[in-house]
Amino acid sequence: MSRENYLFTSESVSEGHPDKVSDQISDAIVDKFLAAEPESRVAVETLTTTNRVVLAGEVRGPESITSEVMEQTARDVVRAIGYEQEGFHWKNMQVEVLVHGQSSDIAMGVDAAGNKDEGAGDQGIMFGYATNETESLMPATLEFSHNILKSMAEERHSSNTPELGPDSKSQVTLRYEGGKPVAATSVVVSTQHNASVSQQRVREIVLPHIQKILPDGWMPPEEELYINPTGQFIIGGPDGDAGLTGRKIIVDTYGGAAQHGGGAFSGKDPTKVDRSAAYVTRYLAKNVVAAGLADRCTIQLAYAIGISKPLSLYVDFHQTGHVDPAKLERVLAEVMDLSPRGIRQHLGLNKPIYKRTAAYGHFGRNPEADGGFSWEKTDLVDVLKAEF
């Protein structure tokens, strides 16, 4: 039997965290290629450190996306985040571009040719998850962690709190009773700040954002609010800690409440099933929970490089299901083409919609008019209800 009463914790990091700076640069470059040529192939990694950005990877796309364009893209991202510090400044940082053409061996396995459909860009396992504990069908611990930092960032960008820097982290612990969250037992927020700002002033700035995000009556005791617990956070961002693309995969997904296949998302075009299949498993799991077939749902897909059909499809209801999971597995394979091409076409993934995903989570967001976050739609609910 699964536990009903427990404490659970998730963390988030802001857009100014060094790993997230890297993710946003990589995804902004993906967007550049897809905007110029929707069938572009992109796998670009970013390293950030003190006043330096290094881009490396493989691409196949229009010649108009030059090294100079990629360099300017990196500077634009860093500027938008708000880094104009001595140790990391969008204008003064050195940008090195080490991006080359895609391997012909990979292209041969992935490209459609003759009677061969487009294959997966790599082998791997991908997981999607949904839970009815929040309206977004996301784990509450992660949703609150994200939203506290988003609220702080919005105020920082409005210039209402110039004392704070772009780099911050949050962590929320909730008490679950009967399998549902009922209160916060502790909250941690660490945020970069100017040298002239006291810890008390940082606490005064941060506390209203925690109060705004947590439901009424959920605030933890005063002694369990840990705001800049080290006492000082002046040196931050890539100047304080090197950043790399793809190092925050749990922040990107479900905050540890669900399994993760291991593959990162950012910097990859949608032919890479690390990204597209993780999106479609979230899409399917969310529709299953939204249709009332289970309170919680995990879906796994597996692929082999160069092969179009998934090797397996697995459903787990975590003992909260109201239908036969084996039947649901058959139904899901029938209602949607789960080949890499089928996923991209169904969700409309060959669009410049990825930079916006690279901070505050790839899931639990609202679908957007231009196709952004299409995997958050619940347009399969009626189909699934009819099948059961």
Short mmCIF file of C-alpha atoms in Angstrom, two decimals:
data_model
loop_
_atom_site.label_atom_id
_atom_site.label_comp_id
_atom_site.label_asym_id
_atom_site.label_seq_id
_atom_site.Cartn_x
_atom_site.Cartn_y
_atom_site.Cartn_z
CA MET A 1 0.00 0.00 0.00
CA SER A 2 1.21 3.52 -0.76
CA ARG A 3 1.68 5.91 2.18
CA GLU A 4 -1.14 8.32 2.95
CA ASN A 5 0.56 10.62 5.50
CA TYR A 6 4.05 12.04 4.90
CA LEU A 7 6.19 15.11 4.18
CA PHE A 8 7.41 15.77 0.63
CA THR A 9 9.75 18.44 -0.75
CA SER A 10 10.47 19.91 -4.18
CA GLU A 11 12.84 22.67 -5.26
CA SER A 12 12.99 25.21 -8.06
CA VAL A 13 15.62 27.60 -9.38
CA SER A 14 15.15 30.97 -11.05
CA GLU A 15 15.88 32.09 -14.60
CA GLY A 16 19.14 33.58 -13.27
CA HIS A 17 20.48 30.31 -11.85
CA PRO A 18 23.63 29.42 -13.85
CA ASP A 19 22.20 26.12 -15.12
CA LYS A 20 19.01 27.86 -16.20
CA VAL A 21 20.97 30.61 -17.96
CA SER A 22 22.59 27.79 -19.95
CA ASP A 23 19.24 26.13 -20.68
CA GLN A 24 17.71 29.38 -21.91
CA ILE A 25 20.63 30.13 -24.23
CA SER A 26 20.49 26.61 -25.71
CA ASP A 27 16.74 26.80 -26.27
CA ALA A 28 16.93 30.29 -27.72
CA ILE A 29 19.32 28.87 -30.33
CA VAL A 30 16.89 26.00 -31.01
CA ASP A 31 14.21 28.64 -31.61
CA LYS A 32 16.46 30.55 -34.00
CA PHE A 33 16.96 27.46 -36.15
CA LEU A 34 13.30 26.35 -36.10
CA ALA A 35 12.07 29.85 -36.96
CA ALA A 36 14.30 29.84 -40.04
CA GLU A 37 13.72 26.19 -40.98
CA PRO A 38 11.16 24.04 -39.07
CA GLU A 39 12.97 20.81 -39.99
CA SER A 40 16.32 21.93 -38.55
CA ARG A 41 18.25 19.52 -36.38
CA VAL A 42 19.80 21.05 -33.29
CA ALA A 43 21.72 19.74 -30.29
CA VAL A 44 23.49 22.65 -28.61
CA GLU A 45 24.96 22.66 -25.10
CA THR A 46 25.94 25.79 -23.18
CA LEU A 47 28.57 26.32 -20.49
CA THR A 48 28.44 29.52 -18.44
CA THR A 49 31.07 30.74 -15.99
CA THR A 50 32.65 34.04 -14.94
CA ASN A 51 32.08 36.43 -17.87
CA ARG A 52 32.26 33.56 -20.34
CA VAL A 53 29.80 31.51 -22.39
CA VAL A 54 30.80 28.47 -24.45
CA LEU A 55 28.44 26.93 -27.03
CA ALA A 56 29.10 23.44 -28.39
CA GLY A 57 27.07 20.92 -30.35
CA GLU A 58 25.80 19.70 -33.68
CA VAL A 59 23.31 21.30 -36.04
CA ARG A 60 21.82 20.87 -39.48
CA GLY A 61 19.92 23.89 -40.67
CA PRO A 62 20.00 27.14 -42.63
CA GLU A 63 23.35 28.83 -43.17
CA SER A 64 21.77 32.08 -42.03
CA ILE A 65 22.16 30.95 -38.40
CA THR A 66 25.85 31.74 -38.19
CA SER A 67 28.23 31.74 -35.25
CA GLU A 68 27.67 35.48 -35.02
CA VAL A 69 23.89 34.97 -34.77
CA MET A 70 24.37 32.38 -32.03
CA GLU A 71 26.70 34.69 -30.13
CA GLN A 72 24.21 37.56 -30.30
CA THR A 73 21.42 35.20 -29.21
CA ALA A 74 23.41 34.31 -26.10
CA ARG A 75 23.98 37.98 -25.28
CA ASP A 76 20.29 38.77 -25.77
CA VAL A 77 19.25 36.01 -23.37
CA VAL A 78 21.69 37.12 -20.66
CA ARG A 79 20.58 40.72 -21.05
CA ALA A 80 16.88 39.78 -20.77
CA ILE A 81 17.56 37.84 -17.56
CA GLY A 82 19.17 40.96 -16.12
CA TYR A 83 22.87 40.21 -15.77
CA GLU A 84 24.89 43.42 -15.79
CA GLN A 85 27.33 42.50 -13.03
CA GLU A 86 31.10 42.75 -12.90
CA GLY A 87 31.52 38.97 -13.00
CA PHE A 88 28.82 38.31 -15.62
CA HIS A 89 27.65 41.00 -18.04
CA TRP A 90 25.84 40.46 -21.31
CA LYS A 91 27.95 43.07 -23.09
CA ASN A 92 31.39 42.22 -21.69
CA MET A 93 31.27 38.43 -21.50
CA GLN A 94 33.35 36.37 -23.92
CA VAL A 95 31.27 34.03 -26.13
CA GLU A 96 32.94 31.05 -27.82
CA VAL A 97 30.96 29.15 -30.47
CA LEU A 98 32.09 25.55 -31.09
CA VAL A 99 29.07 24.30 -33.05
CA HIS A 100 29.51 22.05 -36.08
CA GLY A 101 27.46 19.94 -38.50
CA GLN A 102 25.41 16.94 -37.42
CA SER A 103 26.97 13.49 -37.74
CA SER A 104 26.03 11.78 -41.00
CA ASP A 105 25.66 8.50 -39.06
CA ILE A 106 22.94 10.01 -36.86
CA ALA A 107 21.26 11.65 -39.83
CA MET A 108 21.15 8.33 -41.70
CA GLY A 109 19.37 6.62 -38.81
CA VAL A 110 16.92 9.40 -38.07
CA ASP A 111 15.90 10.70 -41.50
CA ALA A 112 12.95 9.25 -43.39
CA ALA A 113 13.97 7.57 -46.67
CA GLY A 114 12.00 5.43 -49.12
CA ASN A 115 9.68 3.19 -47.11
CA LYS A 116 11.51 4.03 -43.86
CA ASP A 117 9.74 6.46 -41.53
CA GLU A 118 11.63 9.02 -39.50
CA GLY A 119 13.37 7.25 -36.61
CA ALA A 120 13.99 8.32 -33.04
CA GLY A 121 17.03 10.54 -32.59
CA ASP A 122 18.34 8.36 -29.79
CA GLN A 123 17.46 5.40 -27.62
CA GLY A 124 15.96 6.10 -24.22
CA ILE A 125 13.06 5.95 -21.79
CA MET A 126 10.73 8.89 -21.15
CA PHE A 127 8.21 9.43 -18.36
CA GLY A 128 5.16 11.66 -18.07
CA TYR A 129 3.14 12.30 -14.91
CA ALA A 130 -0.02 14.01 -13.70
CA THR A 131 -1.75 14.29 -10.34
CA ASN A 132 -5.05 15.89 -9.38
CA GLU A 133 -3.64 17.61 -6.29
CA THR A 134 -3.51 20.97 -8.16
CA GLU A 135 -5.56 22.56 -10.94
CA SER A 136 -2.57 22.30 -13.28
CA LEU A 137 -2.39 18.56 -12.47
CA MET A 138 1.15 19.04 -11.20
CA PRO A 139 2.72 18.22 -7.79
CA ALA A 140 1.89 21.04 -5.39
CA THR A 141 5.40 21.15 -3.90
CA LEU A 142 6.92 21.96 -7.30
CA GLU A 143 4.16 24.33 -8.39
CA PHE A 144 4.57 26.45 -5.26
CA SER A 145 8.38 26.41 -5.56
CA HIS A 146 8.20 27.62 -9.18
CA ASN A 147 5.58 30.26 -8.47
CA ILE A 148 7.42 31.86 -5.56
CA LEU A 149 10.45 32.46 -7.80
CA LYS A 150 8.33 33.61 -10.75
CA SER A 151 6.62 36.15 -8.51
CA MET A 152 9.98 37.43 -7.26
CA ALA A 153 11.33 37.67 -10.83
CA GLU A 154 8.30 39.63 -12.02
CA GLU A 155 8.82 42.17 -9.24
CA ARG A 156 12.56 42.36 -9.97
CA HIS A 157 11.95 42.97 -13.69
CA SER A 158 9.48 45.74 -12.81
CA SER A 159 12.36 47.46 -10.93
CA ASN A 160 10.38 47.48 -7.70
CA THR A 161 13.12 45.50 -5.94
CA PRO A 162 16.45 46.54 -7.51
CA GLU A 163 18.21 45.22 -4.40
CA LEU A 164 17.80 41.62 -5.63
CA GLY A 165 19.85 39.84 -8.30
CA PRO A 166 18.66 37.31 -10.89
CA ASP A 167 19.94 34.17 -9.15
CA SER A 168 17.62 32.48 -6.66
CA LYS A 169 16.42 29.10 -5.42
CA SER A 170 13.36 27.89 -3.53
CA GLN A 171 12.29 24.72 -1.75
CA VAL A 172 8.86 23.88 -0.37
CA THR A 173 7.97 21.04 2.00
CA LEU A 174 4.31 20.08 2.33
CA ARG A 175 2.51 17.79 4.74
CA TYR A 176 0.29 15.22 3.04
CA GLU A 177 -2.68 13.65 4.79
CA GLY A 178 -4.74 11.00 3.08
CA GLY A 179 -2.45 11.41 0.08
CA LYS A 180 -3.35 15.10 -0.36
CA PRO A 181 -1.32 18.22 0.57
CA VAL A 182 -2.77 20.14 3.51
CA ALA A 183 -0.07 22.56 4.75
CA ALA A 184 3.50 23.75 4.32
CA THR A 185 5.92 22.70 7.06
CA SER A 186 8.93 24.66 5.76
CA VAL A 187 9.94 26.98 2.94
CA VAL A 188 13.47 27.85 1.85
CA VAL A 189 14.32 30.81 -0.42
CA SER A 190 17.85 31.95 -1.22
CA THR A 191 18.22 34.99 -3.43
CA GLN A 192 21.14 37.01 -4.73
CA HIS A 193 21.25 40.61 -3.45
CA ASN A 194 23.32 43.77 -3.49
CA ALA A 195 26.17 44.13 -0.99
CA SER A 196 24.39 47.01 0.76
CA VAL A 197 21.24 45.01 1.55
CA SER A 198 20.73 43.51 5.02
CA GLN A 199 19.39 40.02 5.60
CA GLN A 200 16.36 41.55 7.32
CA ARG A 201 15.59 43.60 4.19
CA VAL A 202 15.89 40.49 2.01
CA ARG A 203 13.43 38.76 4.32
CA GLU A 204 11.01 41.69 4.04
CA ILE A 205 11.14 41.47 0.24
CA VAL A 206 10.78 37.69 -0.03
CA LEU A 207 8.15 36.97 2.62
CA PRO A 208 5.17 38.53 0.76
CA HIS A 209 5.88 36.31 -2.26
CA ILE A 210 5.68 33.19 -0.10
CA GLN A 211 2.46 34.44 1.48
CA LYS A 212 1.02 35.25 -1.95
CA ILE A 213 1.67 31.77 -3.39
CA LEU A 214 0.79 29.45 -0.50
CA PRO A 215 -2.95 28.88 0.11
CA ASP A 216 -4.56 30.63 3.07
CA GLY A 217 -3.63 28.96 6.33
CA TRP A 218 -0.72 27.01 4.85
CA MET A 219 2.18 29.19 6.05
CA PRO A 220 4.75 27.29 8.12
CA PRO A 221 5.90 28.53 11.54
CA GLU A 222 8.22 31.54 11.52
CA GLU A 223 11.18 29.41 12.54
CA GLU A 224 10.61 27.16 9.49
CA LEU A 225 10.94 30.03 7.00
CA TYR A 226 14.55 29.89 5.85
CA ILE A 227 15.33 33.02 3.80
CA ASN A 228 19.00 33.30 2.79
CA PRO A 229 19.95 30.93 5.60
CA THR A 230 23.70 31.36 4.96
CA GLY A 231 23.31 35.06 5.76
CA GLN A 232 24.74 36.45 2.53
CA PHE A 233 24.32 35.79 -1.22
CA ILE A 234 26.08 38.58 -3.13
CA ILE A 235 28.15 36.65 -5.69
CA GLY A 236 25.73 34.62 -7.79
CA GLY A 237 24.88 33.40 -11.24
CA PRO A 238 27.63 32.01 -13.47
CA ASP A 239 30.20 34.11 -11.60
CA GLY A 240 29.46 32.18 -8.42
CA ASP A 241 28.95 28.72 -9.91
CA ALA A 242 29.43 27.38 -13.44
CA GLY A 243 26.25 26.48 -15.33
CA LEU A 244 25.57 23.69 -17.82
CA THR A 245 22.64 22.84 -20.06
CA GLY A 246 20.50 19.98 -18.78
CA ARG A 247 21.54 19.84 -15.13
CA LYS A 248 18.13 20.72 -13.67
CA ILE A 249 16.01 17.90 -15.10
CA ILE A 250 14.04 17.33 -11.89
CA VAL A 251 13.22 21.04 -11.62
CA ASP A 252 12.21 20.89 -15.29
CA THR A 253 9.79 17.99 -14.77
CA TYR A 254 7.99 16.92 -11.57
CA GLY A 255 10.16 17.95 -8.64
CA GLY A 256 11.02 14.37 -7.73
CA ALA A 257 7.38 13.30 -7.38
CA ALA A 258 7.66 11.12 -10.49
CA GLN A 259 10.23 9.10 -12.37
CA HIS A 260 12.56 10.64 -14.93
CA GLY A 261 14.16 8.90 -17.87
CA GLY A 262 17.42 10.80 -17.51
CA GLY A 263 17.47 12.80 -20.74
CA ALA A 264 17.50 16.59 -20.60
CA PHE A 265 15.27 18.75 -22.82
CA SER A 266 16.90 22.09 -23.52
CA GLY A 267 19.06 22.59 -26.58
CA LYS A 268 17.35 19.78 -28.51
CA ASP A 269 15.04 20.00 -31.51
CA PRO A 270 11.80 17.95 -31.32
CA THR A 271 13.12 14.98 -33.35
CA LYS A 272 15.00 14.12 -30.15
CA VAL A 273 12.65 11.87 -28.20
CA ASP A 274 14.30 12.95 -24.96
CA ARG A 275 12.22 16.05 -25.47
CA SER A 276 9.23 15.19 -27.66
CA ALA A 277 8.39 11.87 -26.00
CA ALA A 278 8.67 13.41 -22.53
CA TYR A 279 6.21 16.04 -23.70
CA VAL A 280 3.78 13.50 -25.14
CA THR A 281 3.87 11.30 -22.03
CA ARG A 282 2.95 14.34 -19.94
CA TYR A 283 0.19 15.13 -22.47
CA LEU A 284 -1.25 11.63 -22.23
CA ALA A 285 -0.94 11.38 -18.44
CA LYS A 286 -2.59 14.78 -17.99
CA ASN A 287 -5.51 13.80 -20.22
CA VAL A 288 -5.93 10.52 -18.34
CA VAL A 289 -6.19 12.34 -14.99
CA ALA A 290 -8.33 15.15 -16.45
CA ALA A 291 -10.72 12.48 -17.79
CA GLY A 292 -11.11 11.09 -14.26
CA LEU A 293 -9.59 7.70 -15.11
CA ALA A 294 -7.11 8.00 -12.19
CA ASP A 295 -6.04 10.45 -9.50
CA ARG A 296 -2.36 9.97 -10.41
CA CYS A 297 -0.84 8.60 -13.58
CA THR A 298 2.66 7.82 -14.80
CA ILE A 299 3.28 6.86 -18.43
CA GLN A 300 6.53 5.49 -19.83
CA LEU A 301 7.63 5.21 -23.46
CA ALA A 302 10.84 3.61 -24.77
CA TYR A 303 12.60 4.10 -28.12
CA ALA A 304 15.59 2.85 -30.09
CA ILE A 305 17.70 5.12 -32.27
CA GLY A 306 16.58 5.07 -35.88
CA ILE A 307 13.35 3.15 -35.11
CA SER A 308 10.03 4.95 -35.45
CA LYS A 309 7.70 2.85 -33.31
CA PRO A 310 8.01 2.92 -29.51
CA LEU A 311 9.36 -0.30 -28.02
CA SER A 312 6.99 -0.17 -25.06
CA LEU A 313 4.17 1.83 -23.47
CA TYR A 314 3.52 1.44 -19.73
CA VAL A 315 0.83 2.96 -17.49
CA ASP A 316 0.96 3.15 -13.68
CA PHE A 317 -1.97 4.55 -11.68
CA HIS A 318 -0.21 4.34 -8.29
CA GLN A 319 -3.23 2.46 -6.90
CA THR A 320 -5.55 5.38 -7.74
CA GLY A 321 -6.98 4.12 -11.04
CA HIS A 322 -10.63 3.57 -11.93
CA VAL A 323 -10.06 1.61 -15.17
CA ASP A 324 -7.91 -1.26 -16.41
CA PRO A 325 -4.38 0.10 -17.11
CA ALA A 326 -3.69 -2.66 -19.65
CA LYS A 327 -6.73 -1.57 -21.66
CA LEU A 328 -5.63 2.07 -21.37
CA GLU A 329 -2.24 1.13 -22.82
CA ARG A 330 -3.95 -0.29 -25.88
CA VAL A 331 -6.28 2.72 -26.18
CA LEU A 332 -3.45 5.28 -25.98
CA ALA A 333 -1.54 3.50 -28.73
CA GLU A 334 -4.67 3.68 -30.90
CA VAL A 335 -5.76 7.28 -30.28
CA MET A 336 -2.34 8.76 -31.09
CA ASP A 337 0.57 8.01 -33.39
CA LEU A 338 3.51 7.74 -30.98
CA SER A 339 6.24 7.71 -33.61
CA PRO A 340 8.60 10.72 -33.47
CA ARG A 341 6.91 12.18 -36.56
CA GLY A 342 3.43 11.51 -35.14
CA ILE A 343 4.27 13.24 -31.87
CA ARG A 344 5.73 16.29 -33.58
CA GLN A 345 2.75 16.66 -35.88
CA HIS A 346 0.09 16.06 -33.23
CA LEU A 347 1.60 18.56 -30.79
CA GLY A 348 2.92 20.98 -33.43
CA LEU A 349 6.46 20.91 -32.09
CA ASN A 350 8.42 22.19 -35.10
CA LYS A 351 8.03 25.80 -33.98
CA PRO A 352 10.19 28.33 -32.09
CA ILE A 353 8.46 27.70 -28.76
CA TYR A 354 11.25 26.41 -26.54
CA LYS A 355 13.12 29.29 -24.91
CA ARG A 356 10.03 30.00 -22.77
CA THR A 357 10.13 26.44 -21.42
CA ALA A 358 13.67 26.72 -20.09
CA ALA A 359 12.82 28.38 -16.75
CA TYR A 360 10.11 27.55 -14.18
CA GLY A 361 9.32 24.12 -15.59
CA HIS A 362 8.32 22.54 -18.89
CA PHE A 363 5.01 21.28 -17.45
CA GLY A 364 2.02 22.72 -15.63
CA ARG A 365 1.94 25.81 -17.86
CA ASN A 366 -1.00 27.12 -19.91
CA PRO A 367 -1.24 26.24 -23.63
CA GLU A 368 -0.48 29.31 -25.75
CA ALA A 369 -2.03 30.61 -28.95
CA ASP A 370 1.14 30.18 -31.02
CA GLY A 371 1.51 26.52 -30.05
CA GLY A 372 3.62 26.94 -26.94
CA PHE A 373 3.00 24.30 -24.26
CA SER A 374 0.68 22.38 -26.60
CA TRP A 375 1.38 19.28 -24.50
CA GLU A 376 -0.65 20.86 -21.68
CA LYS A 377 -3.91 20.67 -23.65
CA THR A 378 -6.64 18.32 -22.45
CA ASP A 379 -8.24 17.74 -25.84
CA LEU A 380 -8.19 13.93 -25.52
CA VAL A 381 -10.50 13.87 -22.50
CA ASP A 382 -13.70 13.17 -24.43
CA VAL A 383 -12.01 10.47 -26.54
CA LEU A 384 -10.69 8.69 -23.45
CA LYS A 385 -14.02 8.95 -21.61
CA ALA A 386 -15.79 7.43 -24.63
CA GLU A 387 -13.41 4.45 -24.63
CA PHE A 388 -14.27 3.65 -21.02
#
